[in-house]
GROMACS .gro file of C-alpha atoms in nm:
model
  435
    1MET     CA    1   2.206  -0.680   0.509
    2SER     CA    2   2.291  -0.597   0.118
    3SER     CA    3   2.349  -0.278  -0.063
    4GLU     CA    4   2.022  -0.289  -0.213
    5GLU     CA    5   1.816  -0.329   0.080
    6PRO     CA    6   1.779   0.006   0.250
    7ARG     CA    7   1.685   0.135  -0.099
    8GLY     CA    8   1.441  -0.131  -0.059
    9ALA     CA    9   1.323  -0.046   0.280
   10ALA     CA   10   1.292   0.315   0.167
   11PHE     CA   11   1.082   0.199  -0.128
   12ILE     CA   12   0.824   0.003   0.054
   13GLU     CA   13   0.801   0.292   0.321
   14GLN     CA   14   0.697   0.533   0.038
   15GLU     CA   15   0.465   0.273  -0.118
   16LEU     CA   16   0.285   0.205   0.212
   17MET     CA   17   0.257   0.587   0.254
   18ALA     CA   18   0.086   0.630  -0.061
   19THR     CA   19  -0.150   0.348  -0.107
   20PRO     CA   20  -0.466   0.508  -0.205
   21TRP     CA   21  -0.733   0.634   0.035
   22PRO     CA   22  -1.056   0.590  -0.059
   23LEU     CA   23  -1.212   0.736   0.272
   24VAL     CA   24  -1.074   1.101   0.276
   25ALA     CA   25  -1.045   1.384   0.080
   26PRO     CA   26  -0.725   1.378  -0.180
   27SER     CA   27  -0.570   1.702  -0.008
   28ILE     CA   28  -0.545   1.512   0.320
   29ALA     CA   29  -0.438   1.148   0.222
   30ASP     CA   30  -0.091   1.200   0.273
   31GLU     CA   31  -0.182   1.216   0.641
   32PHE     CA   32  -0.306   0.890   0.704
   33VAL     CA   33  -0.164   0.506   0.607
   34MET     CA   34  -0.396   0.232   0.502
   35PRO     CA   35  -0.345  -0.112   0.650
   36ARG     CA   36  -0.161  -0.331   0.392
   37TYR     CA   37  -0.343  -0.676   0.472
   38ASP     CA   38  -0.232  -0.818   0.132
   39GLY     CA   39   0.091  -0.924   0.255
   40ARG     CA   40   0.237  -0.617   0.385
   41SER     CA   41   0.102  -0.585   0.762
   42LEU     CA   42   0.108  -0.746   1.100
   43ALA     CA   43  -0.164  -0.957   1.011
   44ASN     CA   44   0.010  -1.132   0.789
   45VAL     CA   45   0.314  -1.235   1.036
   46PRO     CA   46   0.127  -1.543   1.175
   47ALA     CA   47   0.125  -1.670   0.842
   48THR     CA   48   0.471  -1.599   0.767
   49VAL     CA   49   0.575  -1.794   1.091
   50GLY     CA   50   0.370  -2.092   0.969
   51ALA     CA   51   0.515  -2.047   0.601
   52MET     CA   52   0.878  -2.045   0.741
   53LEU     CA   53   0.808  -2.357   0.963
   54GLY     CA   54   0.638  -2.554   0.695
   55ALA     CA   55   0.299  -2.523   0.881
   56ALA     CA   56   0.105  -2.329   0.624
   57PRO     CA   57  -0.164  -2.263   0.557
   58VAL     CA   58  -0.235  -2.047   0.930
   59GLY     CA   59  -0.540  -1.852   0.872
   60SER     CA   60  -0.702  -1.696   0.575
   61LEU     CA   61  -0.449  -1.431   0.512
   62PRO     CA   62  -0.125  -1.460   0.293
   63PRO     CA   63   0.230  -1.474   0.456
   64LEU     CA   64   0.434  -1.150   0.415
   65ASP     CA   65   0.570  -1.060   0.073
   66GLN     CA   66   0.870  -1.257  -0.015
   67ALA     CA   67   1.122  -0.988   0.050
   68TYR     CA   68   1.046  -0.991   0.434
   69TRP     CA   69   1.149  -1.352   0.452
   70GLN     CA   70   1.271  -1.577   0.194
   71ARG     CA   71   1.642  -1.497   0.200
   72LEU     CA   72   1.628  -1.608   0.572
   73GLY     CA   73   1.656  -1.987   0.473
   74LYS     CA   74   1.572  -2.313   0.607
   75VAL     CA   75   1.389  -2.260   0.962
   76GLU     CA   76   1.322  -2.475   1.210
   77HIS     CA   77   1.276  -2.258   1.510
   78VAL     CA   78   1.125  -1.883   1.528
   79VAL     CA   79   1.185  -1.647   1.805
   80LEU     CA   80   0.964  -1.362   1.782
   81ILE     CA   81   1.017  -1.049   2.016
   82LEU     CA   82   0.734  -0.801   2.008
   83LEU     CA   83   0.832  -0.426   2.160
   84ASP     CA   84   0.509  -0.272   2.221
   85ALA     CA   85   0.517   0.047   2.038
   86LEU     CA   86   0.839   0.030   1.877
   87GLY     CA   87   0.703   0.212   1.583
   88TRP     CA   88   0.928   0.220   1.226
   89LEU     CA   89   0.974   0.571   1.219
   90GLN     CA   90   1.059   0.583   1.585
   91LEU     CA   91   1.327   0.271   1.544
   92GLN     CA   92   1.478   0.476   1.229
   93GLU     CA   93   1.571   0.738   1.425
   94GLU     CA   94   1.719   0.521   1.684
   95LEU     CA   95   1.916   0.327   1.463
   96ALA     CA   96   2.059   0.607   1.306
   97VAL     CA   97   2.242   0.771   1.637
   98THR     CA   98   2.323   0.466   1.847
   99GLN     CA   99   2.450   0.072   1.777
  100THR     CA  100   2.256  -0.199   1.959
  101ILE     CA  101   2.172  -0.549   1.868
  102MET     CA  102   1.886  -0.393   1.655
  103ASN     CA  103   2.171  -0.257   1.437
  104ARG     CA  104   2.339  -0.587   1.398
  105VAL     CA  105   2.022  -0.788   1.319
  106ALA     CA  106   1.945  -0.503   1.061
  107GLU     CA  107   2.272  -0.541   0.897
  108ARG     CA  108   2.279  -0.912   0.904
  109GLY     CA  109   1.909  -0.984   0.840
  110VAL     CA  110   1.624  -0.804   0.693
  111LEU     CA  111   1.472  -0.470   0.804
  112LEU     CA  112   1.153  -0.370   0.632
  113PRO     CA  113   0.852  -0.170   0.749
  114MET     CA  114   0.513  -0.285   0.749
  115THR     CA  115   0.163  -0.166   0.877
  116SER     CA  116   0.006  -0.237   1.197
  117VAL     CA  117  -0.395  -0.301   1.183
  118CYS     CA  118  -0.671  -0.090   1.199
  119PRO     CA  119  -0.694   0.074   1.474
  120SER     CA  120  -0.327   0.057   1.559
  121THR     CA  121  -0.339  -0.073   1.926
  122THR     CA  122  -0.264  -0.332   2.127
  123ALA     CA  123  -0.589  -0.531   2.193
  124ALA     CA  124  -0.653  -0.532   1.797
  125ALA     CA  125  -0.325  -0.639   1.727
  126LEU     CA  126  -0.263  -0.914   1.991
  127ALA     CA  127  -0.627  -1.076   1.892
  128THR     CA  128  -0.479  -1.071   1.526
  129LEU     CA  129  -0.130  -1.234   1.581
  130GLY     CA  130  -0.316  -1.479   1.821
  131THR     CA  131  -0.566  -1.580   1.560
  132ALA     CA  132  -0.401  -1.481   1.200
  133GLU     CA  133  -0.716  -1.319   1.109
  134THR     CA  134  -0.792  -0.940   1.089
  135PRO     CA  135  -0.995  -0.737   1.302
  136VAL     CA  136  -1.313  -0.750   1.102
  137VAL     CA  137  -1.298  -1.130   1.111
  138HIS     CA  138  -1.212  -1.190   1.513
  139GLY     CA  139  -1.407  -0.904   1.634
  140VAL     CA  140  -1.145  -0.731   1.857
  141LEU     CA  141  -1.180  -0.404   1.747
  142GLY     CA  142  -0.988  -0.155   1.972
  143TYR     CA  143  -0.952  -0.089   2.321
  144GLU     CA  144  -1.285  -0.004   2.420
  145LEU     CA  145  -1.567  -0.172   2.264
  146TRP     CA  146  -1.935  -0.149   2.290
  147LEU     CA  147  -2.039  -0.500   2.347
  148ARG     CA  148  -2.441  -0.503   2.285
  149GLU     CA  149  -2.458  -0.866   2.424
  150TYR     CA  150  -2.356  -0.743   2.784
  151GLY     CA  151  -2.497  -0.384   2.735
  152VAL     CA  152  -2.166  -0.249   2.836
  153LEU     CA  153  -1.885  -0.051   2.704
  154VAL     CA  154  -1.574  -0.286   2.800
  155ASP     CA  155  -1.185  -0.221   2.818
  156MET     CA  156  -1.089  -0.502   2.612
  157LEU     CA  157  -0.733  -0.514   2.758
  158GLY     CA  158  -0.892  -0.580   3.122
  159LEU     CA  159  -1.229  -0.744   2.962
  160LYS     CA  160  -1.393  -0.519   3.232
  161PRO     CA  161  -1.651  -0.243   3.227
  162VAL     CA  162  -1.504   0.115   3.134
  163TYR     CA  163  -1.689   0.326   3.400
  164SER     CA  164  -1.653   0.051   3.666
  165LYS     CA  165  -1.465   0.143   3.947
  166GLY     CA  166  -1.470  -0.227   4.097
  167VAL     CA  167  -1.298  -0.559   4.012
  168THR     CA  168  -1.601  -0.687   3.763
  169GLN     CA  169  -1.457  -0.869   3.477
  170LEU     CA  170  -1.660  -1.029   3.181
  171THR     CA  171  -1.567  -1.363   3.294
  172ASP     CA  172  -1.776  -1.291   3.637
  173TRP     CA  173  -2.075  -1.264   3.374
  174GLY     CA  174  -2.022  -1.594   3.217
  175TRP     CA  175  -1.799  -1.456   2.963
  176SER     CA  176  -1.587  -1.735   2.757
  177PRO     CA  177  -1.307  -1.691   2.515
  178ASP     CA  178  -1.424  -1.964   2.260
  179ASP     CA  179  -1.759  -1.820   2.258
  180PHE     CA  180  -1.643  -1.452   2.229
  181MET     CA  181  -1.372  -1.529   1.930
  182ARG     CA  182  -1.518  -1.865   1.749
  183MET     CA  183  -1.206  -1.979   1.548
  184PRO     CA  184  -0.886  -2.128   1.625
  185GLY     CA  185  -0.591  -1.971   1.774
  186VAL     CA  186  -0.236  -1.961   1.595
  187GLY     CA  187  -0.123  -2.201   1.896
  188SER     CA  188  -0.377  -2.479   1.796
  189LEU     CA  189  -0.336  -2.393   1.387
  190LEU     CA  190   0.047  -2.443   1.436
  191GLY     CA  191   0.014  -2.712   1.704
  192SER     CA  192  -0.201  -2.935   1.465
  193ALA     CA  193   0.107  -2.907   1.228
  194GLY     CA  194   0.366  -3.050   1.487
  195VAL     CA  195   0.492  -2.718   1.578
  196ARG     CA  196   0.556  -2.652   1.985
  197THR     CA  197   0.427  -2.314   2.087
  198SER     CA  198   0.490  -2.114   2.398
  199ALA     CA  199   0.408  -1.733   2.466
  200HIS     CA  200   0.615  -1.540   2.726
  201LEU     CA  201   0.436  -1.287   2.897
  202ARG     CA  202   0.450  -1.068   3.221
  203ASP     CA  203   0.351  -1.270   3.512
  204THR     CA  204   0.075  -1.044   3.589
  205PHE     CA  205  -0.088  -1.111   3.233
  206ILE     CA  206  -0.055  -1.471   3.257
  207ASP     CA  207  -0.444  -1.582   3.408
  208GLY     CA  208  -0.584  -1.248   3.237
  209ALA     CA  209  -0.880  -1.260   3.009
  210LEU     CA  210  -0.694  -1.148   2.717
  211THR     CA  211  -0.420  -1.408   2.776
  212ARG     CA  212  -0.700  -1.631   2.747
  213LEU     CA  213  -0.805  -1.513   2.442
  214CYS     CA  214  -0.520  -1.429   2.254
  215TYR     CA  215  -0.314  -1.750   2.313
  216ARG     CA  216  -0.577  -2.014   2.292
  217GLY     CA  217  -0.398  -2.341   2.223
  218PHE     CA  218  -0.029  -2.252   2.267
  219ASP     CA  219   0.148  -2.569   2.443
  220HIS     CA  220   0.314  -2.363   2.710
  221LEU     CA  221   0.225  -1.986   2.909
  222ILE     CA  222   0.523  -1.861   3.066
  223GLY     CA  223   0.529  -1.549   3.333
  224HIS     CA  224   0.835  -1.331   3.368
  225ASP     CA  225   0.869  -1.036   3.636
  226GLY     CA  226   1.118  -0.831   3.391
  227LEU     CA  227   1.353  -0.847   3.114
  228ALA     CA  228   1.635  -1.067   3.301
  229SER     CA  229   1.392  -1.356   3.376
  230LEU     CA  230   1.226  -1.306   2.995
  231TRP     CA  231   1.554  -1.407   2.864
  232GLU     CA  232   1.657  -1.664   3.116
  233GLN     CA  233   1.315  -1.839   3.035
  234LEU     CA  234   1.308  -1.815   2.676
  235GLY     CA  235   1.654  -1.968   2.663
  236ALA     CA  236   1.535  -2.264   2.837
  237ASP     CA  237   1.235  -2.288   2.659
  238LEU     CA  238   1.393  -2.291   2.343
  239ALA     CA  239   1.668  -2.575   2.428
  240ALA     CA  240   1.363  -2.761   2.532
  241ALA     CA  241   1.201  -2.728   2.198
  242ARG     CA  242   1.521  -2.870   2.006
  243THR     CA  243   1.375  -3.161   1.869
  244GLN     CA  244   1.095  -3.045   1.713
  245PRO     CA  245   1.007  -2.711   1.507
  246SER     CA  246   0.897  -2.440   1.769
  247TYR     CA  247   0.773  -2.075   1.765
  248HIS     CA  248   0.825  -1.897   2.084
  249TYR     CA  249   0.659  -1.530   2.106
  250ALA     CA  250   0.759  -1.300   2.384
  251TYR     CA  251   0.582  -0.974   2.467
  252TRP     CA  252   0.750  -0.671   2.642
  253GLY     CA  253   0.559  -0.350   2.701
  254GLY     CA  254   0.814  -0.108   2.858
  255ILE     CA  255   0.798   0.113   2.580
  256ASP     CA  256   0.430   0.154   2.543
  257ARG     CA  257   0.430   0.243   2.919
  258GLU     CA  258   0.641   0.542   2.879
  259ILE     CA  259   0.484   0.680   2.568
  260HIS     CA  260   0.152   0.685   2.748
  261LEU     CA  261   0.306   0.867   3.056
  262HIS     CA  262   0.531   1.106   2.879
  263GLY     CA  263   0.466   1.075   2.529
  264ALA     CA  264   0.710   1.097   2.223
  265ASP     CA  265   0.893   1.433   2.253
  266THR     CA  266   1.097   1.316   2.607
  267ASP     CA  267   1.348   1.041   2.631
  268ASP     CA  268   1.168   0.812   2.889
  269TRP     CA  269   1.056   0.596   2.576
  270ARG     CA  270   1.401   0.601   2.447
  271ARG     CA  271   1.539   0.472   2.790
  272ALA     CA  272   1.304   0.205   2.774
  273TYR     CA  273   1.406   0.095   2.417
  274HIS     CA  274   1.787   0.119   2.492
  275GLU     CA  275   1.701  -0.082   2.854
  276ALA     CA  276   1.525  -0.359   2.582
  277ALA     CA  277   1.781  -0.368   2.323
  278ALA     CA  278   2.119  -0.367   2.547
  279SER     CA  279   1.955  -0.690   2.749
  280LEU     CA  280   1.847  -0.856   2.459
  281GLY     CA  281   2.206  -0.762   2.318
  282THR     CA  282   2.361  -0.961   2.601
  283TRP     CA  283   2.107  -1.241   2.590
  284VAL     CA  284   2.197  -1.293   2.204
  285GLN     CA  285   2.551  -1.291   2.279
  286GLU     CA  286   2.579  -1.520   2.575
  287THR     CA  287   2.294  -1.736   2.506
  288LEU     CA  288   2.122  -1.738   2.168
  289LEU     CA  289   2.464  -1.760   1.987
  290THR     CA  290   2.595  -2.032   2.203
  291ALA     CA  291   2.283  -2.270   2.283
  292SER     CA  292   2.038  -2.201   2.020
  293PRO     CA  293   1.948  -2.488   1.813
  294PRO     CA  294   2.031  -2.501   1.429
  295ASN     CA  295   1.795  -2.303   1.176
  296THR     CA  296   1.685  -2.050   1.456
  297VAL     CA  297   1.539  -1.745   1.322
  298LEU     CA  298   1.513  -1.393   1.570
  299VAL     CA  299   1.230  -1.211   1.464
  300ILE     CA  300   1.161  -0.834   1.627
  301CYS     CA  301   0.846  -0.644   1.582
  302ALA     CA  302   0.572  -0.425   1.714
  303ASP     CA  303   0.200  -0.382   1.726
  304HIS     CA  304   0.192  -0.017   1.658
  305GLY     CA  305   0.398   0.306   1.686
  306PHE     CA  306   0.303   0.639   1.898
  307ILE     CA  307   0.210   0.999   1.856
  308SER     CA  308   0.247   1.279   2.143
  309THR     CA  309  -0.102   1.402   2.228
  310PRO     CA  310  -0.066   1.709   2.460
  311ALA     CA  311  -0.372   1.822   2.652
  312GLU     CA  312  -0.449   2.121   2.441
  313ALA     CA  313  -0.522   1.859   2.156
  314ALA     CA  314  -0.808   1.710   2.315
  315TYR     CA  315  -1.171   1.734   2.269
  316PRO     CA  316  -1.340   1.646   2.591
  317VAL     CA  317  -1.657   1.449   2.574
  318GLU     CA  318  -1.815   1.481   2.865
  319GLY     CA  319  -2.051   1.745   2.850
  320SER     CA  320  -2.028   1.845   2.487
  321LEU     CA  321  -2.257   1.906   2.213
  322LEU     CA  322  -2.113   1.590   2.057
  323GLU     CA  323  -2.232   1.345   2.357
  324ARG     CA  324  -2.548   1.498   2.299
  325GLU     CA  325  -2.539   1.333   1.975
  326LEU     CA  326  -2.424   0.986   2.087
  327LEU     CA  327  -2.675   0.697   2.189
  328VAL     CA  328  -2.404   0.530   2.390
  329PRO     CA  329  -2.029   0.665   2.476
  330TYR     CA  330  -1.801   0.669   2.194
  331SER     CA  331  -1.591   0.366   2.170
  332GLY     CA  332  -1.279   0.202   1.999
  333GLU     CA  333  -0.973   0.453   2.049
  334SER     CA  334  -0.937   0.817   2.149
  335ARG     CA  335  -0.775   0.857   1.798
  336CYS     CA  336  -1.009   0.620   1.576
  337ALA     CA  337  -1.333   0.654   1.750
  338TYR     CA  338  -1.674   0.490   1.688
  339LEU     CA  339  -1.984   0.667   1.726
  340HIS     CA  340  -2.328   0.511   1.778
  341THR     CA  341  -2.555   0.803   1.702
  342VAL     CA  342  -2.890   0.883   1.851
  343LYS     CA  343  -3.048   0.966   1.505
  344GLY     CA  344  -2.840   0.676   1.322
  345ARG     CA  345  -2.702   0.746   1.007
  346ASP     CA  346  -2.792   1.012   0.731
  347ALA     CA  347  -2.621   1.279   0.552
  348ALA     CA  348  -2.743   1.564   0.855
  349THR     CA  349  -2.590   1.354   1.104
  350GLN     CA  350  -2.275   1.332   0.927
  351GLU     CA  351  -2.235   1.682   0.867
  352ARG     CA  352  -2.345   1.777   1.249
  353LEU     CA  353  -2.103   1.564   1.388
  354ALA     CA  354  -1.797   1.707   1.130
  355SER     CA  355  -1.900   2.051   1.227
  356LEU     CA  356  -1.873   2.022   1.621
  357LEU     CA  357  -1.522   1.822   1.584
  358GLY     CA  358  -1.397   2.074   1.346
  359GLU     CA  359  -1.101   2.017   1.105
  360GLY     CA  360  -0.903   1.822   1.311
  361TYR     CA  361  -1.085   1.511   1.258
  362VAL     CA  362  -1.256   1.313   0.939
  363VAL     CA  363  -1.588   1.170   0.991
  364VAL     CA  364  -1.634   0.849   0.790
  365ASP     CA  365  -1.943   0.647   0.715
  366THR     CA  366  -1.906   0.319   0.892
  367SER     CA  367  -2.033   0.120   0.582
  368ASP     CA  368  -1.762   0.283   0.356
  369ALA     CA  369  -1.498   0.206   0.625
  370LEU     CA  370  -1.605  -0.145   0.593
  371ALA     CA  371  -1.624  -0.139   0.226
  372ALA     CA  372  -1.304  -0.027   0.192
  373GLY     CA  373  -1.119  -0.303   0.383
  374LEU     CA  374  -1.001  -0.074   0.651
  375PHE     CA  375  -1.059  -0.331   0.924
  376GLY     CA  376  -0.936  -0.636   0.691
  377THR     CA  377  -1.086  -0.894   0.468
  378GLY     CA  378  -1.263  -1.230   0.543
  379GLN     CA  379  -1.590  -1.335   0.665
  380ILE     CA  380  -1.696  -1.038   0.896
  381HIS     CA  381  -1.764  -1.142   1.240
  382PRO     CA  382  -2.159  -1.095   1.336
  383GLU     CA  383  -2.109  -0.860   1.594
  384VAL     CA  384  -1.880  -0.607   1.362
  385GLU     CA  385  -2.126  -0.329   1.273
  386ALA     CA  386  -2.299  -0.329   1.620
  387ARG     CA  387  -1.949  -0.266   1.758
  388LEU     CA  388  -1.819  -0.012   1.483
  389GLY     CA  389  -2.155   0.210   1.506
  390HIS     CA  390  -2.249   0.437   1.263
  391TYR     CA  391  -1.966   0.661   1.232
  392ILE     CA  392  -1.573   0.636   1.261
  393VAL     CA  393  -1.386   0.928   1.329
  394LEU     CA  394  -1.047   0.978   1.246
  395ALA     CA  395  -0.816   1.187   1.422
  396ARG     CA  396  -0.564   1.426   1.256
  397GLY     CA  397  -0.230   1.559   1.360
  398GLN     CA  398  -0.230   1.502   1.737
  399ARG     CA  399  -0.602   1.542   1.815
  400TYR     CA  400  -0.763   1.300   2.013
  401ILE     CA  401  -1.122   1.253   2.163
  402ASP     CA  402  -1.104   1.280   2.565
  403ARG     CA  403  -1.296   1.109   2.849
  404LEU     CA  404  -1.229   1.050   3.192
  405GLY     CA  405  -0.959   1.313   3.258
  406ARG     CA  406  -0.728   1.090   3.048
  407ALA     CA  407  -0.580   1.425   2.905
  408GLY     CA  408  -0.436   1.519   3.230
  409TRP     CA  409  -0.175   1.239   3.230
  410MET     CA  410  -0.186   1.049   2.922
  411ARG     CA  411   0.057   1.244   2.705
  412GLY     CA  412   0.125   0.974   2.422
  413ARG     CA  413  -0.123   0.783   2.231
  414HIS     CA  414  -0.192   0.543   1.935
  415GLY     CA  415  -0.474   0.390   1.765
  416GLY     CA  416  -0.487   0.623   1.468
  417LEU     CA  417  -0.386   0.579   1.140
  418THR     CA  418  -0.119   0.822   1.096
  419PRO     CA  419   0.244   0.723   0.985
  420GLN     CA  420   0.397   0.756   1.302
  421GLU     CA  421   0.111   0.523   1.454
  422MET     CA  422   0.076   0.296   1.170
  423LEU     CA  423   0.404   0.197   1.033
  424VAL     CA  424   0.576  -0.108   1.238
  425PRO     CA  425   0.931  -0.288   1.179
  426TRP     CA  426   0.991  -0.633   1.065
  427LEU     CA  427   1.350  -0.691   1.186
  428ALA     CA  428   1.464  -1.061   1.133
  429ALA     CA  429   1.786  -1.267   1.083
  430ARG     CA  430   1.902  -1.609   1.110
  431VAL     CA  431   2.078  -1.646   1.452
  432ASP     CA  432   2.389  -1.802   1.273
  433ASP     CA  433   2.438  -1.497   1.080
  434LEU     CA  434   2.474  -1.279   1.387
  435ARG     CA  435   2.805  -1.440   1.509
   0.00000   0.00000   0.00000
């Protein structure tokens, strides 16, 4: 890393946090981070992969700004590792106190912040990475969505009804990924340009509905049962792609699991981070540096960060006055909630919602959020307005709307728009420079 790059990272972080917020009062605007779909967000990563591999354009969005990738030079193979929930601010803390492969990549490559998408959650982020489009275009607008075409509130990670205690999935009702998301996947877009593609996922996810949705068109879907088998199979897969341009995507969710169970204020997520960093470092040293094809780039990024959400910060919705205002259960995220109200959209309803929720939340008219580009730009998915409802509730601080007693066990969350949740890292280096 050049001597100017740390200042560059700090400058970009400051710019991202200072992006104007038209949806909230100026006095609290610095509590939120607006997504930067114009070239400084996770949504720009697929187009960047395409540009590096000479397969542009991929999707309708521009690549990341040149500062993120131009210095990487000629690229023929991209290995992208997505560490679920490794936020920019959390990574900065760890880089300052411990030395791992992450430090070496940062020192010899590029380390810059970017924003997640809105909401800052895995379902929306993975759909964005899988389509090269923003949430407003692909329509996966959060973890739990009201899908009027099925008349049910759906868990978008498992594609199943939220309130069902059985094993029913939307696939049992005839759901099809191609009908639900009518646009080509990144695998298909890269494949049409001659790029070999593979996705490495936990073996329990391989046959899941979300996998079918997000990894359409990939040449190879490869399951692993833990970090050791992930690196082993990723190395073999990279070797097999030596003769043509290739994109190798790998997902690991260990950090995310720990933050949900234990929050941000314990060492549990740090242990998960160090486990991943240590095993990645061994793989880089023993395999990537000795057997990778020429012109290979290693990229490490995340879908979102996280924040602690103690039980006392919850607004329990069941049996509340807020619940009486709702036509259907709230959807989206606990920290970026979508409200379909009985009386629809009017000033009195918005004021009543704000009064019921209190100063820990901001109630935004959905039409204003769409006009401001909160969920992205492009051709709006025909079901977006129905899925978002009449109002969007943005949580401040550690607040969240709770249901099903989750406050009793879920100590950390994401989905909101605070810097801790919205800022994510772009960490990239040529493998040759890691020697």
